[in-house]
Tab-separated table of C-alpha atoms in Angstrom:
chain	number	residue	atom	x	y	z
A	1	UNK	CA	-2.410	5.701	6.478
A	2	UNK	CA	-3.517	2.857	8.107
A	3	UNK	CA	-3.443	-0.672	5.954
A	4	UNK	CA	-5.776	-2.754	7.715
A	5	UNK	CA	-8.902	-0.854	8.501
A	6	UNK	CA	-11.407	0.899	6.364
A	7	UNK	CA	-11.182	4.198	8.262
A	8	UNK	CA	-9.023	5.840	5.411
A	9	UNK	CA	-11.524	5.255	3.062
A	10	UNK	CA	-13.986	6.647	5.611
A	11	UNK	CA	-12.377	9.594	5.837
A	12	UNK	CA	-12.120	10.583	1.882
A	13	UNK	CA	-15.864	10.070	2.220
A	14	UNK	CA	-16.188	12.942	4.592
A	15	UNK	CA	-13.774	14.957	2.619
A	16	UNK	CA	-12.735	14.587	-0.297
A	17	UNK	CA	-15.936	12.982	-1.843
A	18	UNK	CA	-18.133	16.119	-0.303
A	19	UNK	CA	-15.472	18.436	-1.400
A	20	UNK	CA	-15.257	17.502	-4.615
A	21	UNK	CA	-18.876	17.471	-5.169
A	22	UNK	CA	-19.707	21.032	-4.061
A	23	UNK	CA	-16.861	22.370	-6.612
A	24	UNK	CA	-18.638	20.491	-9.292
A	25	UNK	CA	-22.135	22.042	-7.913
A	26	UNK	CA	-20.709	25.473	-6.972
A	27	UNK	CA	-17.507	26.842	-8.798
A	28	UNK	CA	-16.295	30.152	-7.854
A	29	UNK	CA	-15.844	33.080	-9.699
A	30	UNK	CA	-12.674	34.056	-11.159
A	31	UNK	CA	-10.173	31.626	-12.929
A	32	UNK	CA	-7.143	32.332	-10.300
A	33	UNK	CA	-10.376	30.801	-7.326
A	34	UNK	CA	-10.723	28.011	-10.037
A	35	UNK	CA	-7.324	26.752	-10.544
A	36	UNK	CA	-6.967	26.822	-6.985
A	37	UNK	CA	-10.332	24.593	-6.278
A	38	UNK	CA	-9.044	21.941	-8.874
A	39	UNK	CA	-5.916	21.685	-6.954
A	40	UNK	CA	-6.665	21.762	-4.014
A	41	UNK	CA	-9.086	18.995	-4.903
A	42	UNK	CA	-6.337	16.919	-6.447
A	43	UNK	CA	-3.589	16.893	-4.122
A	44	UNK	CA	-6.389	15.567	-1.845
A	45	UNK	CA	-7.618	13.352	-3.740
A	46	UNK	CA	-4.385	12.039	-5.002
A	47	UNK	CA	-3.091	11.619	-1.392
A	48	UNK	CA	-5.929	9.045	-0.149
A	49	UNK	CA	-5.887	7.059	-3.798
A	50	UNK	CA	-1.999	6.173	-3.090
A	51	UNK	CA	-2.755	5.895	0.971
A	52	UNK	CA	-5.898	4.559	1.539
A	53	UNK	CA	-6.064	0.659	1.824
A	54	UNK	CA	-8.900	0.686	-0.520
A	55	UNK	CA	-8.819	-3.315	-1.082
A	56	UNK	CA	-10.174	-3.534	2.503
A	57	UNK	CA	-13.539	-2.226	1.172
A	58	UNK	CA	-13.087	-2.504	-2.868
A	59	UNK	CA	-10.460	-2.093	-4.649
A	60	UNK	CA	-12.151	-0.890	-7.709
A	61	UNK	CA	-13.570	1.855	-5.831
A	62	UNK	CA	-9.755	4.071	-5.956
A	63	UNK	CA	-10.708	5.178	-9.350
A	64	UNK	CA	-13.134	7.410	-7.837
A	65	UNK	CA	-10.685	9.795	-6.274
A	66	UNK	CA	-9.088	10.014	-9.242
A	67	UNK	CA	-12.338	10.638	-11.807
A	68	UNK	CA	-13.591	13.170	-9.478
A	69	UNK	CA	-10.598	15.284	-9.603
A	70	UNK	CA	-10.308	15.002	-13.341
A	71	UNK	CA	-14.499	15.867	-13.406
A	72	UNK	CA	-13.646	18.687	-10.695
A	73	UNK	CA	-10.513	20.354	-13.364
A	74	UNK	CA	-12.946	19.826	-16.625
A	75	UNK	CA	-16.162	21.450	-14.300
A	76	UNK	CA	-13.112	24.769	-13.534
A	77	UNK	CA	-12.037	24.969	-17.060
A	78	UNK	CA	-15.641	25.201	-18.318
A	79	UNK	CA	-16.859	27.251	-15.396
A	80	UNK	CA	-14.423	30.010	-15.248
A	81	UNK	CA	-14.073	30.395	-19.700
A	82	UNK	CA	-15.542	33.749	-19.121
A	83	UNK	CA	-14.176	34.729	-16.033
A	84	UNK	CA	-11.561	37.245	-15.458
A	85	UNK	CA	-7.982	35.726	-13.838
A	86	UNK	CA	-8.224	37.663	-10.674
A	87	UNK	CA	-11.281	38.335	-7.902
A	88	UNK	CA	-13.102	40.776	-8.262
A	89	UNK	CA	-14.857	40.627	-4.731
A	90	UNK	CA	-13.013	41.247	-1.647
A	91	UNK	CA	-14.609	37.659	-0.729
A	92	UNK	CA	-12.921	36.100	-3.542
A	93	UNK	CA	-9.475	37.496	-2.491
A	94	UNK	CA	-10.177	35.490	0.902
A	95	UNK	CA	-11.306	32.443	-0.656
A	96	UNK	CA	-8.393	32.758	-2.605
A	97	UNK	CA	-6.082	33.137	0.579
A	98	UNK	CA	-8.076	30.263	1.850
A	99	UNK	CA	-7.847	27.750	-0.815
A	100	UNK	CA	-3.794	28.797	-1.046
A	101	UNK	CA	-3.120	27.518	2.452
A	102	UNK	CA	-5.354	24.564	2.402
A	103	UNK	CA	-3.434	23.247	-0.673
A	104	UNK	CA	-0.363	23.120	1.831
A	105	UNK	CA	-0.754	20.189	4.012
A	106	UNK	CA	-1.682	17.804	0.786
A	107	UNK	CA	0.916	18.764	-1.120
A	108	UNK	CA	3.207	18.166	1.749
A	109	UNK	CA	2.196	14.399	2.595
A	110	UNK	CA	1.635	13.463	-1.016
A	111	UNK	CA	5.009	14.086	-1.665
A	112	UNK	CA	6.324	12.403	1.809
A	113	UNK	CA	4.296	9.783	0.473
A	114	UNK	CA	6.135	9.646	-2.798
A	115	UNK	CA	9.145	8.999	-1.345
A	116	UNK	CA	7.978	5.413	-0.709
A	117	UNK	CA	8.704	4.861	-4.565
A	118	UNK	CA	11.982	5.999	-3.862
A	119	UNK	CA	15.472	4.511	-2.291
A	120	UNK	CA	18.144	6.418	-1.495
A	121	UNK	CA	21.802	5.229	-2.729
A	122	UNK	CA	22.775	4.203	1.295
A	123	UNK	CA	19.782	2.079	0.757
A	124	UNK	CA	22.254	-0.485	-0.739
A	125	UNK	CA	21.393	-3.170	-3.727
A	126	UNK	CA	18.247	-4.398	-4.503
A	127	UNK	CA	16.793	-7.879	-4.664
A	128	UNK	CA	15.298	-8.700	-7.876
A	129	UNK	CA	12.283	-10.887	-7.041
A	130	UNK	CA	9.818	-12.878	-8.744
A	131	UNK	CA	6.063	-12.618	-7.293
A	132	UNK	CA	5.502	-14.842	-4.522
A	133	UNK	CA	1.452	-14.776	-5.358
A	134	UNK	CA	0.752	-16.314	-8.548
A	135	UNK	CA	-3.050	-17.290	-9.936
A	136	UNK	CA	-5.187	-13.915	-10.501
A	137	UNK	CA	-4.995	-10.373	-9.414
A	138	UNK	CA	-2.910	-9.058	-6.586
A	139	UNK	CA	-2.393	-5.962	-4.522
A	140	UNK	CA	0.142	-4.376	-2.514
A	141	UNK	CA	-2.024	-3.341	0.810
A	142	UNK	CA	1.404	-2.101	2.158
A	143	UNK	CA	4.574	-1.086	0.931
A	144	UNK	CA	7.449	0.828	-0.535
A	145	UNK	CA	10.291	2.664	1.418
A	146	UNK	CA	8.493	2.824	5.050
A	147	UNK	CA	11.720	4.771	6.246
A	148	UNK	CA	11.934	7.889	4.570
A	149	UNK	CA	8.336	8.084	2.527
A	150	UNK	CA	5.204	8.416	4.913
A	151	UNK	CA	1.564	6.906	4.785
A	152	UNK	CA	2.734	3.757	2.818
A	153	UNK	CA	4.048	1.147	4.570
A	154	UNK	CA	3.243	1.257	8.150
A	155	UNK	CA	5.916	-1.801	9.612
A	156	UNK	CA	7.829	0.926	10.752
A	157	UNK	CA	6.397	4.551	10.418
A	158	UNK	CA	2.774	5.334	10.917
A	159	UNK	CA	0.950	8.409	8.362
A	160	UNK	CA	2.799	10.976	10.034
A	161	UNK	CA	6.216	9.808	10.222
A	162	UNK	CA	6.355	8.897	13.565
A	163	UNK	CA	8.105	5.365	14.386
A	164	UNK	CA	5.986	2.721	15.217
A	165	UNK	CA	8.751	0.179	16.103
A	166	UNK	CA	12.228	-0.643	16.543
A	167	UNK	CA	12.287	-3.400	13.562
A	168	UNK	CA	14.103	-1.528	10.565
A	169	UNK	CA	13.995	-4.560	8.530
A	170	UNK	CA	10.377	-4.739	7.996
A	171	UNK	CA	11.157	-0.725	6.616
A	172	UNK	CA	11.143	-1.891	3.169
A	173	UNK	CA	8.431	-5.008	3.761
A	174	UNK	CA	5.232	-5.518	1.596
A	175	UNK	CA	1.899	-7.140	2.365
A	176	UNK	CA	-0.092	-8.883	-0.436
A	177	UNK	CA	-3.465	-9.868	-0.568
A	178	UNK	CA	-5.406	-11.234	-3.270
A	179	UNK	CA	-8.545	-10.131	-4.771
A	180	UNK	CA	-11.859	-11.715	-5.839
A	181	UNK	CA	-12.946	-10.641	-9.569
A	182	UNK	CA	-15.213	-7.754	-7.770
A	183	UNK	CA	-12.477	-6.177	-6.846
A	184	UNK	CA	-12.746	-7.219	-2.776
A	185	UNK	CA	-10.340	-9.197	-0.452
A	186	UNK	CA	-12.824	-10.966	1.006
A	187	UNK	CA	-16.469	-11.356	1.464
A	188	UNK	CA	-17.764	-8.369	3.366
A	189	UNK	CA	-15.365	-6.222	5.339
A	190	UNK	CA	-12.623	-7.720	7.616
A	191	UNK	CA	-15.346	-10.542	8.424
A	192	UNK	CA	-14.043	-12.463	11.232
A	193	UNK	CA	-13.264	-16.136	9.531
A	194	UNK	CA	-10.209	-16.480	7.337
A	195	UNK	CA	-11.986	-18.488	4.983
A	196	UNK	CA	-13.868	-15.255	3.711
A	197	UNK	CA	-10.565	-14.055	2.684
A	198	UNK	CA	-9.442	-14.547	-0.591
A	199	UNK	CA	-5.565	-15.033	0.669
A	200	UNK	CA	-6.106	-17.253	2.795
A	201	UNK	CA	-4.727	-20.971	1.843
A	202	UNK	CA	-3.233	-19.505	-1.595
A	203	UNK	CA	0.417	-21.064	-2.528
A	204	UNK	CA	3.192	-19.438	-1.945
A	205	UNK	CA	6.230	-19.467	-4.610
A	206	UNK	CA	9.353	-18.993	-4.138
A	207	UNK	CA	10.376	-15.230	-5.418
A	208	UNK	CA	14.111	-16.188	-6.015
A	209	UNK	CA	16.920	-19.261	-6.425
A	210	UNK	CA	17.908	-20.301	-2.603
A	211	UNK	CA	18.429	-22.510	0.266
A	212	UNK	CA	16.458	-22.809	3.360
A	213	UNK	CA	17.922	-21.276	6.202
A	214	UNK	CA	14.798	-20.858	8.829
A	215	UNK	CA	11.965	-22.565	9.100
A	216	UNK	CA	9.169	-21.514	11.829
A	217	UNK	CA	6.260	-23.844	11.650
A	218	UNK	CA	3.573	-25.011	14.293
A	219	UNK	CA	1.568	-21.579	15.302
A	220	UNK	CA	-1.886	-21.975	14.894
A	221	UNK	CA	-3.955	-20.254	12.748
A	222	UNK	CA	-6.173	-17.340	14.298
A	223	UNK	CA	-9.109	-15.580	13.841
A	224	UNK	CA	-8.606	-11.968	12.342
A	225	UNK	CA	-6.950	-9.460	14.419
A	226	UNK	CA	-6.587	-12.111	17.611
A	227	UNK	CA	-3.071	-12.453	19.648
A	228	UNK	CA	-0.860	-15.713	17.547
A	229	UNK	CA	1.224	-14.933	20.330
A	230	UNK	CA	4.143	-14.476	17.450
A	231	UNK	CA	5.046	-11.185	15.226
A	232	UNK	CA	5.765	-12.883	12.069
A	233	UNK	CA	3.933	-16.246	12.463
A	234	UNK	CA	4.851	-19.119	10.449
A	235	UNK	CA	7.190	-18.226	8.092
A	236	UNK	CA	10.075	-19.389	6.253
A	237	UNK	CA	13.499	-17.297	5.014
A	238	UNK	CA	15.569	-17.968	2.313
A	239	UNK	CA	18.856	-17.253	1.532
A	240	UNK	CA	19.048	-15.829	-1.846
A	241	UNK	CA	22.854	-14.735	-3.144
A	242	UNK	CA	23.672	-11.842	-0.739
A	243	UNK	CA	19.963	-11.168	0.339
A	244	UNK	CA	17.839	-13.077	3.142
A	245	UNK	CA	14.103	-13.227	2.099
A	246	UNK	CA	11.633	-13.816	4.992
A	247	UNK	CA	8.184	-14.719	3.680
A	248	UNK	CA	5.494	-14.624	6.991
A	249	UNK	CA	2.011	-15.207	8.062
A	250	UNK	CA	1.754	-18.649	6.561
A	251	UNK	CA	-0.682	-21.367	6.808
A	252	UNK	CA	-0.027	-23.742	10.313
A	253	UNK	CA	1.929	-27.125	8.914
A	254	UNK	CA	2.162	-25.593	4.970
A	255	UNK	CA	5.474	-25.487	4.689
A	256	UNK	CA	7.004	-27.859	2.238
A	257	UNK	CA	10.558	-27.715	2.556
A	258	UNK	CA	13.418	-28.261	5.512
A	259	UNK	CA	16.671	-26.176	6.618
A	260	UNK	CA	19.124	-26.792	4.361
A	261	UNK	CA	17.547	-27.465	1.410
A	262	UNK	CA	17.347	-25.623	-1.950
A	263	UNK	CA	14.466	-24.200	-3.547
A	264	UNK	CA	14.178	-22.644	-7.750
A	265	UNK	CA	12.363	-20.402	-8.642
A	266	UNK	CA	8.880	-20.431	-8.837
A	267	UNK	CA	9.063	-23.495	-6.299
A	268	UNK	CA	5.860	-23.674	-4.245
A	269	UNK	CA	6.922	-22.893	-0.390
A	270	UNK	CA	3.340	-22.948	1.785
A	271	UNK	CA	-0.060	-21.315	1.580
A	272	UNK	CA	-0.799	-18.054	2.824
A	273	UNK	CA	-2.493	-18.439	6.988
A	274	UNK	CA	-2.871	-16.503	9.474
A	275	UNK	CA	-0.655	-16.912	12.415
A	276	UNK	CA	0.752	-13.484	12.527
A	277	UNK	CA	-0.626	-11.446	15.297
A	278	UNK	CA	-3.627	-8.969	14.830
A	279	UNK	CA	-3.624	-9.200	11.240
A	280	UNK	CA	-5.723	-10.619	8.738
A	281	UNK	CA	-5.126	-13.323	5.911
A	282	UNK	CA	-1.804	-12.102	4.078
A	283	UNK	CA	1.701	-12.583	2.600
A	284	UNK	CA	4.506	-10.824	4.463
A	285	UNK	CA	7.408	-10.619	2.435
A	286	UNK	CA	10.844	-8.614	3.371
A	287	UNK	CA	14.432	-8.578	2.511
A	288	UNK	CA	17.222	-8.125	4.452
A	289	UNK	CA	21.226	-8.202	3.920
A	290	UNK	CA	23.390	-9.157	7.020
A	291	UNK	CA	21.141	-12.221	8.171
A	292	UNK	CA	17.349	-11.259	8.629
A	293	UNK	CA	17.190	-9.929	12.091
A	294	UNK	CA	19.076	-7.798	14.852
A	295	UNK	CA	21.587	-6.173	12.853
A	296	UNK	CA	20.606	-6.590	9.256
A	297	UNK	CA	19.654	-3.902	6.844
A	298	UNK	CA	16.827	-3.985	4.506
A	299	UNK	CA	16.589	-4.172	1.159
A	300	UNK	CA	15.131	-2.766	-1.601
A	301	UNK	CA	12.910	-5.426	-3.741
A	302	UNK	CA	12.102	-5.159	-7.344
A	303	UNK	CA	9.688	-7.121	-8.500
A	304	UNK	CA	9.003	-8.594	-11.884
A	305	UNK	CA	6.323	-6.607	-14.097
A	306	UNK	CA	5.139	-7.583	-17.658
A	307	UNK	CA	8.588	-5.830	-19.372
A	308	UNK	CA	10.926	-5.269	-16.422
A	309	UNK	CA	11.800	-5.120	-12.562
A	310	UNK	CA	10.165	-2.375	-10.323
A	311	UNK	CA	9.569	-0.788	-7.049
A	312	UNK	CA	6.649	-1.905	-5.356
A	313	UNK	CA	4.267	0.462	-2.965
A	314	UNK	CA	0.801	0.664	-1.469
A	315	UNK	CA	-1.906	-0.315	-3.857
A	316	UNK	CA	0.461	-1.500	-6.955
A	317	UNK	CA	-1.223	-4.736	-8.721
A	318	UNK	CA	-0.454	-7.076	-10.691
A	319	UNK	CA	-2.359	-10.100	-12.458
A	320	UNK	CA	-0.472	-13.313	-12.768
């Protein structure tokens, strides 16, 4: 799905929120009919709370899919106590057929996009990274394994799996933004000042022990969605053991360091801009191996949790 628009979100309101409410109103008869409801319901549901970009309208609001589906399973177990397993109506035998292939295309894409918690062995090591957002809570908008799972990450395959672009090192890129105690990125939807976004101007910390290899300062800072004139922006890469780190979209004139210096960790870089192009306020972060453009391969990141290291995807937080 999409990261930065609300349309997702739109479109569980036009489907899975209606369809969800009319099997709580009107469950079917026969328990085989019920089962089938409740999962269909699910594996919709499910799909748009791990796709949909649901910090661009609230965050908070992705528990819905999932309470719904869990009301929608409780309303089928109740409903269909006293029911017999199979139809007894030639109608139910077709609602039956019905609900049977509708399950298919859900069940498909949810698992394409579970794949984006997933790296194959070719995918090569993974960087072990600290987070570069510190200071309250923090989502992943986009992210995970953008080359084999779908509906994700979107740097290099869009919902469907079809290729969006010829950069494979932004396959395994995330976009953070952070949130506001309400739950929202910024104050009303996609407004069109940066300083309505929460991101915009917070520090930006160095994820790992480096040096300085590239530093790309000087492009202003533009209104949402507007042409910087630049893909990544302002942004700064670091060369971290065998891994290059680019961190991108930063604030005009924030960065605090030169080429060839060294950074620790948890060294503030910049602040967080907006001089990538048609985009809103947020970090880009990648890793590559092999330099960080034209032939290198990405890399896996894991980043630090409250116990351990882990794969990061769409709509993964963390408070720091």
């Amino acid at each position: 799905m999409p990261w930065d628009t609300p349309l997702p979100v739109f479109i569980w309101a036009l489907t899975g929120l209606p369809l969800s409410l009319l099997a709580l109103l009107k469950p079917p008869a026969g328990k085989l009919p019920a089962c089938l409801i409740a999962l269909d319901t699910l594996l919709l549901n499910l799909y748009f709370a791990y796709t949909a970009p649901w910090a661009v309208v609230n965050y908070y609001l992705r528990a819905l899919p999932f309470l719904l589906s869990l009301a929608v399973m409780a309303r089928m177990i109740h409903a269909a106590r006293s029911q017999p397993f199979f139809p007894q109506a030639k109608q139910g035998w077709v609602l039956t057929a019905v609900l049977l292939v509708l399950a298919v295309p859900p069940a498909f894409m949810d698992a394409k996009a579970l794949q984006s918690y997933r790296y194959p062995a070719s995918a090569g090591p993974s960087m072990y990274a600290l987070s570069p957002l510190q200071g309250g809570l923090h989502v992943f908008i986009n992210g995970g394994n953008g080359l084999d799972g779908w509906g994700m990450n979107n740097a290099y395959r869009d919902w469907l799996g079809r290729q969006t672009g010829n950069d494979r090192t932004a396959g395994y890129s995330v976009d953070l933004v952070k949130l506001a105690a309400s739950g929202a990125m910024s104050r009303g939807i996609l407004p069109d000042d940066v300083h309505q976004y929460e991101t915009f101007g917070e520090r930006v910390y160095s994820p790992c022990l480096g040096q300085v290899v590239k530093v790309q300062d000087g492009i202003a800072d533009v209104p949402p969605f507007s042409d910087s004139g630049s893909a990544l922006g302002n942004y700064v890469v670091l060369k971290c053991a065998q891994f290059s780190v680019t961190l991108a979209n930063l604030r005009a004139h924030s960065i605090s360091f030169k080429e060839g210096e060294f950074v620790a960790l948890n060294t503030p870089l910049a602040e967080v801009g907006n001089s990538m192009t048609h985009t809103f306020p947020h970090l880009h972060m990648r890793a590559t191996t092999g330099g960080e453009s034209g032939t290198a391969q990405p890399a896996p990141i894991l980043f630090e949790t409250l116990f351990d290291f882990s794969y990061r995807a769409r709509n993964d937080f963390y408070v720091r």
